[in-house]
CSV table of C-alpha atoms in Angstrom, one decimal:
chain,number,residue,atom,x,y,z
A,778,MET,CA,-75.6,-80.9,95.4
A,779,LEU,CA,-76.6,-79.0,98.6
A,780,LYS,CA,-79.8,-77.9,97.5
A,781,GLU,CA,-80.6,-81.7,95.9
A,782,MET,CA,-80.0,-82.9,99.5
A,783,SER,CA,-82.2,-80.6,100.9
A,784,ALA,CA,-85.0,-81.5,98.5
A,785,HIS,CA,-84.6,-85.2,99.5
A,786,GLY,CA,-85.1,-84.1,103.2
A,787,HIS,CA,-81.5,-84.7,104.1
A,788,GLN,CA,-80.2,-81.4,105.7
A,789,PRO,CA,-76.7,-81.1,105.3
A,790,ASP,CA,-74.6,-80.8,108.6
A,791,VAL,CA,-71.5,-78.6,109.4
A,792,VAL,CA,-69.1,-81.3,108.8
A,793,THR,CA,-71.0,-81.9,104.8
A,794,CYS,CA,-70.4,-78.4,104.1
A,795,ASN,CA,-66.6,-78.4,105.3
A,796,LEU,CA,-65.7,-80.9,103.2
A,797,LEU,CA,-67.2,-79.3,100.3
A,798,LEU,CA,-65.6,-76.3,101.0
A,799,ASP,CA,-62.5,-77.8,101.3
A,800,TYR,CA,-62.7,-79.5,97.8
A,801,HIS,CA,-63.7,-76.3,96.0
A,802,CYS,CA,-60.6,-74.2,97.7
A,803,LYS,CA,-58.0,-76.9,96.8
A,804,ASN,CA,-59.2,-76.4,93.5
A,805,GLY,CA,-59.0,-72.7,93.1
A,806,ARG,CA,-62.8,-72.1,93.3
A,807,CYS,CA,-62.7,-69.9,96.0
A,808,THR,CA,-66.0,-68.3,94.6
A,809,GLU,CA,-68.0,-71.4,94.5
A,810,ALA,CA,-66.8,-72.1,98.1
A,811,ARG,CA,-68.1,-68.9,99.3
A,812,LYS,CA,-71.5,-69.6,97.8
A,813,ILE,CA,-71.5,-72.7,100.2
A,814,PHE,CA,-70.5,-70.3,103.2
A,815,ASP,CA,-73.4,-68.0,102.4
A,816,TYR,CA,-75.6,-70.9,102.1
A,817,MET,CA,-74.5,-72.0,105.4
A,818,ILE,CA,-75.7,-68.8,107.0
A,819,GLU,CA,-79.0,-68.8,105.1
A,820,LYS,CA,-79.9,-72.3,106.1
A,821,GLY,CA,-78.6,-71.4,109.8
A,822,ILE,CA,-75.8,-74.2,109.5
A,823,LYS,CA,-73.5,-72.3,112.0
A,824,PRO,CA,-69.9,-72.1,110.6
A,825,ASN,CA,-67.3,-73.4,113.0
A,826,VAL,CA,-63.5,-72.5,113.4
A,827,THR,CA,-62.8,-75.4,110.5
A,828,THR,CA,-65.1,-73.6,108.3
A,829,TYR,CA,-63.5,-70.0,108.2
A,830,ASN,CA,-60.1,-71.4,108.3
A,831,THR,CA,-60.7,-73.5,105.2
A,832,LEU,CA,-62.2,-70.4,103.3
A,833,LEU,CA,-59.6,-68.5,104.9
A,834,HIS,CA,-57.0,-70.6,103.4
A,835,GLY,CA,-58.3,-70.4,99.6
A,836,TYR,CA,-58.2,-66.9,99.7
A,837,ALA,CA,-54.7,-66.6,101.1
A,838,THR,CA,-53.7,-69.0,98.5
A,839,LYS,CA,-54.9,-66.9,95.4
A,840,GLY,CA,-53.8,-63.6,97.2
A,841,ALA,CA,-57.2,-62.5,97.9
A,842,LEU,CA,-56.2,-60.7,100.7
A,843,SER,CA,-59.3,-58.0,100.7
A,844,ASP,CA,-61.7,-61.1,101.0
A,845,MET,CA,-59.7,-62.6,103.6
A,846,HIS,CA,-60.2,-59.4,105.7
A,847,GLY,CA,-63.8,-59.5,105.2
A,848,LEU,CA,-64.1,-63.2,106.6
A,849,LEU,CA,-61.8,-62.3,109.4
A,850,ASP,CA,-64.0,-59.5,110.6
A,851,LEU,CA,-67.1,-61.7,110.0
A,852,MET,CA,-65.2,-64.1,112.3
A,853,ALA,CA,-65.1,-61.5,115.2
A,854,GLY,CA,-68.5,-60.6,114.5
A,855,ASN,CA,-69.9,-64.0,114.8
A,856,ASP,CA,-67.8,-64.7,118.2
A,857,ILE,CA,-65.9,-67.1,116.4
A,858,SER,CA,-62.3,-67.6,118.3
A,859,PRO,CA,-59.6,-67.8,116.1
A,860,ASP,CA,-56.8,-71.1,116.4
A,861,HIS,CA,-53.2,-71.3,115.7
A,862,HIS,CA,-54.1,-72.4,112.1
A,863,THR,CA,-55.9,-69.5,111.6
A,864,PHE,CA,-53.3,-66.9,112.5
A,865,ASN,CA,-50.9,-69.1,110.8
A,866,ILE,CA,-52.9,-68.9,107.6
A,867,VAL,CA,-53.1,-65.1,107.8
A,868,LEU,CA,-49.4,-64.9,109.1
A,869,CYS,CA,-48.2,-66.7,105.6
A,870,ALA,CA,-50.3,-64.7,103.4
A,871,TYR,CA,-48.6,-61.5,104.6
A,872,ALA,CA,-45.5,-63.0,104.6
A,873,LYS,CA,-45.7,-64.4,101.0
A,874,GLY,CA,-46.9,-60.9,100.0
A,875,GLY,CA,-44.1,-58.8,101.5
A,876,MET,CA,-46.1,-57.2,104.1
A,877,ILE,CA,-43.8,-58.2,107.0
A,878,ASP,CA,-44.7,-55.7,109.5
A,879,GLU,CA,-48.5,-56.9,109.0
A,880,ALA,CA,-47.2,-60.6,109.8
A,881,MET,CA,-45.6,-59.2,112.7
A,882,HIS,CA,-48.6,-57.6,114.1
A,883,ILE,CA,-50.9,-61.0,113.8
A,884,PHE,CA,-48.1,-62.7,115.3
A,885,ASP,CA,-48.1,-59.9,118.5
A,886,GLN,CA,-52.3,-60.6,118.2
A,887,MET,CA,-51.8,-64.2,118.9
A,888,ARG,CA,-50.5,-63.9,122.2
A,889,GLN,CA,-52.8,-61.1,123.3
A,890,GLN,CA,-55.5,-64.0,122.3
A,891,GLY,CA,-53.9,-66.0,124.4
A,892,LEU,CA,-51.8,-68.5,121.9
A,893,ASN,CA,-48.4,-69.1,122.1
A,894,PRO,CA,-46.8,-69.0,118.5
A,895,ASN,CA,-45.6,-72.5,117.5
A,896,GLU,CA,-43.2,-73.8,114.7
A,897,VAL,CA,-45.0,-73.0,111.7
A,898,SER,CA,-45.7,-69.1,113.0
A,899,TYR,CA,-41.8,-68.7,114.1
A,900,GLY,CA,-40.7,-70.5,110.6
A,901,THR,CA,-43.2,-67.9,108.6
A,902,ILE,CA,-41.8,-64.6,110.7
A,903,ILE,CA,-38.2,-66.0,110.6
A,904,ASP,CA,-38.1,-66.9,106.5
A,905,ALA,CA,-40.0,-63.7,105.8
A,906,LEU,CA,-37.6,-61.4,108.0
A,907,CYS,CA,-34.1,-63.5,105.9
A,908,LYS,CA,-35.8,-63.0,102.7
A,909,LEU,CA,-36.1,-59.2,103.7
A,910,GLY,CA,-32.4,-59.0,104.6
A,911,ARG,CA,-33.6,-58.3,108.5
A,912,VAL,CA,-31.8,-61.0,109.5
A,913,ASP,CA,-30.9,-59.8,113.0
A,914,GLU,CA,-34.5,-59.6,113.8
A,915,ALA,CA,-34.7,-63.2,112.6
A,916,MET,CA,-31.9,-64.1,115.1
A,917,LEU,CA,-34.1,-62.5,117.9
A,918,LYS,CA,-36.9,-64.4,116.9
A,919,LEU,CA,-35.0,-67.6,116.7
A,920,ASN,CA,-33.6,-66.9,120.2
A,921,GLN,CA,-37.4,-66.2,121.5
A,922,MET,CA,-38.3,-69.6,120.1
A,923,PHE,CA,-35.6,-71.2,122.1
A,924,ASN,CA,-36.9,-69.6,125.1
A,925,GLU,CA,-40.3,-70.6,124.7
A,926,GLY,CA,-39.3,-74.2,124.3
A,927,VAL,CA,-40.2,-74.5,120.2
A,928,THR,CA,-38.0,-76.4,118.2
A,929,PRO,CA,-37.1,-74.9,114.9
A,930,ASP,CA,-37.1,-77.3,112.2
A,931,ILE,CA,-35.0,-77.7,109.1
A,932,VAL,CA,-36.8,-75.2,106.9
A,933,VAL,CA,-36.1,-72.3,109.6
A,934,ILE,CA,-32.8,-73.4,110.0
A,935,ASN,CA,-32.5,-73.1,105.9
A,936,SER,CA,-33.8,-69.6,106.2
A,937,LEU,CA,-31.3,-68.6,108.7
A,938,VAL,CA,-28.3,-70.0,107.0
A,939,TYR,CA,-29.4,-68.3,103.4
A,940,GLY,CA,-30.2,-65.2,105.2
A,941,LEU,CA,-26.9,-64.8,107.0
A,942,CYS,CA,-24.8,-65.8,104.0
A,943,THR,CA,-26.7,-63.6,102.2
A,944,VAL,CA,-25.8,-60.3,104.3
A,945,ASP,CA,-22.3,-61.9,104.6
A,946,LYS,CA,-22.3,-63.0,108.3
A,947,TRP,CA,-20.5,-66.4,107.7
A,948,GLU,CA,-19.4,-66.7,111.1
A,949,LYS,CA,-22.9,-66.5,112.2
A,950,ALA,CA,-24.1,-69.2,109.9
A,951,GLU,CA,-21.1,-71.4,111.1
A,952,GLU,CA,-22.0,-71.0,115.0
A,953,LEU,CA,-25.5,-72.2,113.7
A,954,PHE,CA,-24.3,-75.0,112.0
A,955,SER,CA,-22.4,-76.1,114.9
A,956,GLU,CA,-25.6,-75.9,117.1
A,957,ILE,CA,-27.2,-78.3,114.3
A,958,GLU,CA,-24.3,-80.7,115.1
A,959,GLY,CA,-25.3,-80.7,118.8
A,960,TRP,CA,-29.2,-81.1,117.9
A,961,VAL,CA,-28.1,-84.2,115.9
A,962,THR,CA,-25.8,-85.5,118.5
A,963,GLU,CA,-28.7,-85.1,121.1
A,964,ALA,CA,-31.1,-86.6,118.8
A,965,GLN,CA,-28.7,-89.6,118.2
A,966,SER,CA,-28.4,-90.4,122.1
A,967,LEU,CA,-32.1,-90.3,122.5
A,968,LEU,CA,-32.6,-92.9,119.6
A,969,ASP,CA,-30.0,-94.9,121.4
A,970,LEU,CA,-31.6,-94.8,124.7
A,971,MET,CA,-35.1,-95.5,123.2
A,972,VAL,CA,-33.5,-99.1,121.8
A,973,ARG,CA,-31.6,-99.4,125.5
A,974,VAL,CA,-35.2,-99.1,127.3
A,975,GLY,CA,-36.7,-101.2,124.7
A,976,VAL,CA,-38.4,-98.6,122.9
A,977,ARG,CA,-38.6,-99.4,119.5
A,978,PRO,CA,-37.9,-96.2,117.0
A,979,ASN,CA,-40.0,-96.4,113.6
A,980,ILE,CA,-39.3,-95.5,110.4
A,981,ILE,CA,-40.0,-91.8,111.3
A,982,SER,CA,-37.5,-91.6,113.9
A,983,TYR,CA,-34.6,-92.6,111.9
A,984,THR,CA,-35.9,-90.5,109.0
A,985,ILE,CA,-36.1,-87.1,110.9
A,986,LEU,CA,-32.2,-88.0,112.5
A,987,ILE,CA,-31.0,-88.8,108.9
A,988,ASP,CA,-32.7,-85.3,107.7
A,989,GLY,CA,-30.4,-83.8,110.7
A,990,TYR,CA,-27.1,-85.5,109.8
A,991,CYS,CA,-27.3,-84.7,106.0
A,992,LEU,CA,-28.3,-80.9,107.1
A,993,ALA,CA,-25.0,-81.2,109.2
A,994,GLY,CA,-23.1,-82.5,106.3
A,995,ARG,CA,-22.3,-85.8,108.0
A,996,MET,CA,-23.1,-88.4,105.7
A,997,LYS,CA,-21.3,-91.7,107.0
A,998,GLU,CA,-23.7,-91.6,109.8
A,999,PRO,CA,-27.0,-91.9,107.5
A,1000,MET,CA,-25.7,-94.4,105.5
A,1001,LYS,CA,-25.0,-96.8,108.7
A,1002,LEU,CA,-28.6,-96.0,110.0
A,1003,LEU,CA,-29.7,-97.4,106.5
A,1004,ASP,CA,-28.1,-100.8,107.4
A,1005,ASP,CA,-29.7,-100.2,111.2
A,1006,VAL,CA,-32.8,-99.9,110.0
A,1007,VAL,CA,-32.9,-102.9,107.7
A,1008,ARG,CA,-31.2,-104.9,110.7
A,1009,VAL,CA,-34.2,-104.1,113.2
A,1010,GLY,CA,-36.7,-105.4,110.4
A,1011,LEU,CA,-38.3,-102.1,109.2
A,1012,LYS,CA,-39.0,-101.4,106.0
A,1013,PRO,CA,-37.7,-97.9,104.7
A,1014,ASP,CA,-40.3,-95.8,102.8
A,1015,ALA,CA,-40.4,-93.3,99.6
A,1016,PHE,CA,-39.8,-90.4,102.3
A,1017,PHE,CA,-37.0,-92.1,103.9
A,1018,TYR,CA,-35.3,-92.8,100.7
A,1019,ASN,CA,-36.3,-89.4,99.2
A,1020,THR,CA,-34.4,-87.8,102.5
A,1021,LEU,CA,-31.2,-90.0,101.9
A,1022,LEU,CA,-31.1,-89.3,98.0
A,1023,HIS,CA,-31.5,-85.8,98.8
A,1024,GLY,CA,-28.7,-85.7,101.1
A,1025,CYS,CA,-26.3,-87.8,99.1
A,1026,CYS,CA,-27.3,-85.6,95.7
A,1027,ARG,CA,-26.4,-82.5,97.7
A,1028,SER,CA,-23.0,-83.6,99.0
A,1029,GLY,CA,-22.1,-84.9,95.9
A,1030,MET,CA,-22.0,-88.4,96.3
A,1031,ILE,CA,-24.1,-89.2,93.2
A,1032,ASP,CA,-22.7,-92.8,93.1
A,1033,ALA,CA,-24.4,-93.5,96.4
A,1034,ALA,CA,-27.8,-91.8,95.1
A,1035,VAL,CA,-27.9,-94.0,92.1
A,1036,ARG,CA,-27.1,-97.0,94.3
A,1037,LEU,CA,-30.4,-96.0,96.8
A,1038,PHE,CA,-32.3,-95.3,93.8
A,1039,ARG,CA,-31.7,-98.8,92.6
A,1040,GLU,CA,-32.2,-100.5,95.8
A,1041,MET,CA,-35.4,-98.5,96.3
A,1042,LEU,CA,-36.9,-100.4,92.9
A,1043,SER,CA,-35.8,-103.5,94.1
A,1044,CYS,CA,-37.3,-103.1,97.3
A,1045,GLU,CA,-40.6,-102.3,95.6
A,1046,VAL,CA,-40.8,-98.9,97.2
A,1047,ARG,CA,-42.3,-96.8,94.3
A,1048,PRO,CA,-40.3,-93.8,93.4
A,1049,GLY,CA,-42.6,-90.4,92.9
A,1050,ILE,CA,-41.5,-87.5,90.9
A,1051,ILE,CA,-39.4,-85.9,93.6
A,1052,THR,CA,-37.3,-89.1,93.8
A,1053,TYR,CA,-36.6,-88.6,90.1
A,1054,ASN,CA,-36.0,-85.1,90.1
A,1055,THR,CA,-33.8,-85.3,93.2
A,1056,VAL,CA,-31.4,-88.1,91.1
A,1057,LEU,CA,-32.0,-86.3,88.0
A,1058,GLN,CA,-30.5,-83.1,89.3
A,1059,GLY,CA,-27.8,-85.2,91.0
A,1060,LEU,CA,-26.7,-86.6,87.8
A,1061,PHE,CA,-26.5,-83.5,86.0
A,1062,GLN,CA,-24.9,-81.6,88.4
A,1063,SER,CA,-22.2,-84.3,88.6
A,1064,GLY,CA,-21.5,-83.9,84.9
A,1065,LYS,CA,-23.2,-87.6,84.2
A,1066,PHE,CA,-24.9,-86.1,81.2
A,1067,PRO,CA,-25.4,-89.6,79.6
A,1068,GLU,CA,-27.4,-90.9,82.5
A,1069,ALA,CA,-29.3,-88.3,83.5
A,1070,GLN,CA,-30.2,-88.2,79.4
A,1071,GLU,CA,-31.2,-92.0,79.8
A,1072,LEU,CA,-33.3,-90.8,83.3
A,1073,TYR,CA,-35.3,-88.7,81.9
A,1074,LEU,CA,-36.4,-90.3,78.5
A,1075,ASN,CA,-37.3,-93.5,80.5
A,1076,MET,CA,-39.3,-91.1,82.9
A,1077,ILE,CA,-41.1,-89.8,79.7
A,1078,LYS,CA,-41.6,-93.5,78.0
A,1079,SER,CA,-43.2,-94.7,81.5
A,1080,GLY,CA,-45.6,-92.1,81.3
A,1081,MET,CA,-44.8,-90.2,84.2
A,1082,GLN,CA,-46.4,-86.8,84.5
A,1083,LEU,CA,-43.3,-84.7,84.6
A,1084,ASN,CA,-43.8,-81.5,86.4
A,1085,LEU,CA,-42.4,-77.8,85.8
A,1086,TYR,CA,-39.6,-78.7,88.4
A,1087,THR,CA,-38.4,-81.6,86.2
A,1088,TYR,CA,-38.4,-79.9,83.0
A,1089,ASN,CA,-36.5,-76.9,84.4
A,1090,ILE,CA,-34.0,-79.6,85.6
A,1091,ILE,CA,-33.7,-81.2,82.2
A,1092,LEU,CA,-33.7,-77.7,80.0
A,1093,LYS,CA,-30.6,-76.9,82.8
A,1094,GLY,CA,-28.8,-79.8,82.4
A,1095,LEU,CA,-29.2,-79.7,78.3
A,1096,CYS,CA,-28.0,-76.0,78.2
A,1097,LYS,CA,-25.4,-76.8,80.7
A,1098,ASN,CA,-24.1,-80.0,78.5
A,1099,LYS,CA,-24.5,-77.1,75.2
A,1100,CYS,CA,-27.3,-79.2,74.0
A,1101,VAL,CA,-29.2,-75.6,73.5
A,1102,ASP,CA,-31.3,-76.9,70.3
A,1103,GLU,CA,-32.4,-80.0,72.2
A,1104,ALA,CA,-33.5,-77.6,75.1
A,1105,PHE,CA,-34.9,-75.1,73.1
A,1106,LYS,CA,-37.2,-77.7,71.1
A,1107,ILE,CA,-38.4,-78.8,74.5
A,1108,PHE,CA,-39.1,-75.4,75.6
A,1109,GLN,CA,-41.2,-74.5,72.4
A,1110,SER,CA,-43.3,-77.5,73.1
A,1111,LEU,CA,-44.1,-77.0,76.5
A,1112,CYS,CA,-45.1,-73.6,75.1
A,1113,SER,CA,-47.4,-74.9,71.9
A,1114,LYS,CA,-48.8,-77.2,74.9
A,1115,GLY,CA,-50.1,-74.5,77.0
A,1116,PHE,CA,-47.6,-75.6,79.8
A,1117,GLN,CA,-47.4,-72.9,82.6
A,1118,LEU,CA,-44.1,-72.0,82.8
A,1119,ASP,CA,-42.4,-69.5,85.6
A,1120,ILE,CA,-39.6,-67.2,85.5
A,1121,ILE,CA,-37.2,-70.0,86.1
A,1122,THR,CA,-37.7,-71.6,82.8
A,1123,PHE,CA,-37.2,-68.2,80.9
A,1124,SER,CA,-34.0,-67.7,82.9
A,1125,ILE,CA,-32.7,-71.1,81.9
A,1126,MET,CA,-33.1,-70.7,78.1
A,1127,ILE,CA,-32.4,-66.5,78.1
A,1128,ASP,CA,-28.9,-67.5,79.8
A,1129,ALA,CA,-28.2,-70.4,77.3
A,1130,LEU,CA,-29.3,-68.3,74.3
A,1131,LEU,CA,-27.1,-65.3,75.5
A,1132,LYS,CA,-24.3,-67.9,76.0
A,1133,SER,CA,-24.5,-69.5,72.6
A,1134,GLY,CA,-24.1,-66.2,70.6
A,1135,ARG,CA,-28.1,-66.1,70.1
A,1136,LYS,CA,-28.9,-62.6,71.2
A,1137,GLU,CA,-32.1,-62.1,69.0
A,1138,GLU,CA,-33.6,-65.0,70.0
A,1139,ALA,CA,-32.9,-64.0,73.8
A,1140,MET,CA,-34.3,-60.6,73.3
A,1141,ASP,CA,-37.3,-62.3,71.8
A,1142,MET,CA,-37.8,-64.7,74.8
A,1143,PHE,CA,-37.3,-61.6,77.1
A,1144,ALA,CA,-40.1,-59.5,75.1
A,1145,ALA,CA,-42.6,-62.7,75.3
A,1146,ILE,CA,-42.2,-63.2,79.4
A,1147,SER,CA,-45.1,-60.8,79.9
A,1148,ALA,CA,-47.1,-62.5,77.3
A,1149,HIS,CA,-46.8,-65.6,79.7
A,1150,GLY,CA,-48.2,-63.9,82.5
A,1151,LEU,CA,-44.9,-63.5,84.3
A,1152,VAL,CA,-42.6,-60.7,85.2
A,1153,PRO,CA,-38.8,-60.6,84.8
A,1154,ASP,CA,-36.9,-60.9,88.2
A,1155,VAL,CA,-33.5,-59.6,88.8
A,1156,GLY,CA,-32.1,-62.6,88.0
A,1157,ILE,CA,-33.0,-61.9,84.3
A,1158,TYR,CA,-32.6,-58.2,84.0
A,1159,HIS,CA,-29.1,-59.3,85.3
A,1160,LEU,CA,-28.5,-61.5,82.4
A,1161,MET,CA,-29.8,-59.1,80.0
A,1162,ILE,CA,-28.0,-56.1,81.2
A,1163,GLN,CA,-24.8,-57.6,81.4
A,1164,ASN,CA,-24.9,-58.7,77.7
A,1165,LEU,CA,-26.0,-55.2,76.4
A,1166,ILE,CA,-22.6,-53.9,78.4
A,1167,LYS,CA,-20.8,-57.0,76.9
A,1168,GLU,CA,-22.3,-55.5,73.3
A,1169,GLY,CA,-20.9,-52.2,74.7
A,1170,LEU,CA,-24.8,-51.2,74.2
A,1171,LEU,CA,-24.1,-48.7,77.0
A,1172,GLU,CA,-27.5,-46.7,76.6
A,1173,GLU,CA,-29.5,-49.6,76.1
A,1174,SER,CA,-28.3,-51.1,79.2
A,1175,ASP,CA,-29.1,-47.8,81.6
A,1176,ASN,CA,-32.4,-47.9,79.8
A,1177,LEU,CA,-33.3,-51.5,81.1
A,1178,PHE,CA,-31.9,-51.1,84.4
A,1179,LEU,CA,-33.9,-48.0,84.7
A,1180,ALA,CA,-37.1,-49.7,83.3
A,1181,MET,CA,-36.2,-52.5,85.9
A,1182,GLU,CA,-36.5,-49.9,88.8
A,1183,GLN,CA,-39.9,-48.5,87.7
A,1184,SER,CA,-41.3,-51.9,87.3
A,1185,GLY,CA,-40.7,-52.5,91.0
A,1186,CYS,CA,-37.8,-54.7,90.8
A,1187,THR,CA,-35.1,-54.0,93.1
A,1188,PRO,CA,-31.4,-54.8,92.0
A,1189,ASP,CA,-29.4,-57.4,94.6
A,1190,SER,CA,-25.8,-56.7,96.0
A,1191,CYS,CA,-24.7,-59.6,93.1
A,1192,MET,CA,-26.1,-57.8,90.1
A,1193,LEU,CA,-24.7,-54.3,91.3
A,1194,ASN,CA,-21.2,-55.6,92.2
A,1195,SER,CA,-21.2,-57.6,88.6
A,1196,LEU,CA,-22.3,-54.9,86.5
A,1197,VAL,CA,-19.6,-52.4,88.3
A,1198,ARG,CA,-16.8,-54.9,87.2
A,1199,ARG,CA,-17.8,-55.2,84.0
A,1200,LEU,CA,-17.9,-51.3,83.4
A,1201,LEU,CA,-14.8,-51.1,84.7
A,1202,TYR,CA,-13.4,-53.8,82.4
A,1203,ARG,CA,-14.4,-51.6,79.8
A,1204,GLY,CA,-13.0,-48.4,80.9
A,1205,GLU,CA,-16.3,-46.7,81.6
A,1206,ILE,CA,-15.8,-45.5,85.1
A,1207,THR,CA,-18.3,-43.0,85.4
A,1208,ARG,CA,-21.1,-45.4,84.7
A,1209,ALA,CA,-19.3,-47.8,87.1
A,1210,GLY,CA,-19.5,-44.7,89.6
A,1211,ALA,CA,-23.3,-44.5,89.0
A,1212,TYR,CA,-23.9,-48.4,90.4
A,1213,LEU,CA,-21.4,-47.7,93.2
A,1214,TYR,CA,-23.6,-45.0,94.6
A,1215,LYS,CA,-26.7,-47.5,94.3
A,1216,ILE,CA,-24.5,-50.3,96.2
A,1217,ASP,CA,-24.0,-47.4,99.0
A,1218,GLU,CA,-27.4,-46.4,98.9
A,1219,MET,CA,-29.0,-49.8,99.7
A,1220,ASN,CA,-26.1,-50.4,102.3
A,1221,PHE,CA,-24.5,-53.2,100.0
A,1222,SER,CA,-21.1,-54.5,100.5
A,1223,LEU,CA,-18.4,-54.3,97.6
A,1224,GLU,CA,-17.2,-57.6,97.1
A,1225,ALA,CA,-13.9,-58.6,97.4
A,1226,SER,CA,-13.1,-59.3,93.4
A,1227,THR,CA,-14.9,-55.4,92.9
A,1228,THR,CA,-12.4,-54.0,95.6
A,1229,SER,CA,-9.6,-55.5,93.9
A,1230,LEU,CA,-10.5,-54.4,90.3
A,1231,LEU,CA,-11.3,-50.9,91.5
A,1232,ILE,CA,-7.8,-50.8,92.9
A,1233,SER,CA,-5.9,-52.1,90.0
A,1234,VAL,CA,-7.6,-49.9,87.7
A,1235,PHE,CA,-6.8,-46.6,89.8
A,1236,LEU,CA,-3.1,-47.7,89.7
A,1237,ARG,CA,-3.3,-46.6,86.5
A,1238,GLU,CA,-2.2,-43.0,85.6
A,1239,GLU,CA,-4.5,-42.4,83.0
A,1240,CYS,CA,-7.5,-43.5,85.1
A,1241,GLN,CA,-6.7,-41.3,88.2
A,1242,HIS,CA,-8.2,-38.0,87.0
A,1243,GLN,CA,-11.5,-40.0,86.7
A,1244,MET,CA,-12.0,-40.4,90.4
A,1245,MET,CA,-14.1,-38.0,91.1
A,1246,SER,CA,-16.9,-39.4,89.5
A,1247,LEU,CA,-17.1,-42.1,92.2
A,1248,PRO,CA,-18.6,-42.0,95.4
A,1249,LYS,CA,-16.1,-40.0,97.6
A,1250,LYS,CA,-15.6,-43.3,100.2
A,1251,TYR,CA,-13.3,-44.6,97.2
A,1252,HIS,CA,-11.2,-41.4,96.6
A,1253,PHE,CA,-8.6,-43.0,99.0
A,1254,LEU,CA,-7.9,-45.4,95.8
A,1255,VAL,CA,-5.9,-42.5,94.2
A,1256,ASP,CA,-3.2,-42.7,97.4
A,1257,VAL,CA,-2.7,-46.3,97.0
A,1258,LYS,CA,0.1,-45.9,94.4
A,1259,LYS,CA,1.6,-43.5,96.5
């Protein structure tokens, strides 16, 4: 296209080239995008910061970090100053790859370049730290965020709450929720003030406030705000309804969510796939199986393009309601059509097959994961190993756990505690001890149910001689009876 333009005497400018770059990068065609970039250099069209950012984002999305590094070096060599967007692209790429130390280095580099990290920069670092269990560092970043006047958004708060709960810091999570309550109250006061002084809030103002109320679990206020929106003559849009629907479903108010969904249709606000997914998941989770089934069949009849998230909701809902055969048919249909599945899809199906006693099919499905270009995660290994223990295939369970570690998949606290309990129930105290050592090595805590079971096991005389197979710190249990 660029060559044709040149042949007809139309020299493309940087804006035209950037548009073409963006098109190719968004469609995953970084090689073609790079050719356009090289063409610009060849023809003396000077790339600007937007040019570099577009190509960087394309490389980052594909995980092509070496290409990203090379482009950054070229950017520096051509005296193009990176902006916030440049740094955030690189931050996200490192964080996504679990390279948190590199991400922190880039975060510090921003300041050296005279740029203050914004909410995206902080959010990326906080989320990555929480996922790695480095929650204390994430909380320090939150405090730093406040001190610099950068307001955290819902995504940042959700990351922190998840992180705090994962490392058993429930009190801190509750404190964070209390702070959220304070922010929501302040936001409501600001909205009221806007109305009093004659500044008319728009639908975005109301949507943001509703999102805050939903996050804080205060669902009465959002429903009242819906009435206020209609009263002042504003027209709720799809994003407004989606926010409210998500809050209702998360709070278990599925009947209210269904009413909102119908109201949305009657107001000629066209629901998209996100809306349908929210309601569908809410119906399945609340046990309204016939209604959920009717909704997803209507989605298919209407010609709506279902995405992977939709199919995962449907498969999980069917399996939960013991319709494993129907779920299996849908799964096979997706495979035959070449639909790109994810590890969650396999986890749902393997769990259902194991629970319904179809162990051979579950094993076959586990073996097929790699053929789909996927890698089993800790959840799937957990399902398979606990089933092997349940079947008494202890050597096979040990081998699979070893294979999991060798593949680079790290066990989590939930998995290790669960395996300890299952082995204790079977009287396999020595094997349980091996997993207790793992719990200590990884600085995890024993869950209350694991501790309780350990105590009950060692209250039995016949088990006390096996105490030495456990880590030393648990030897006190032998004295509990005394």
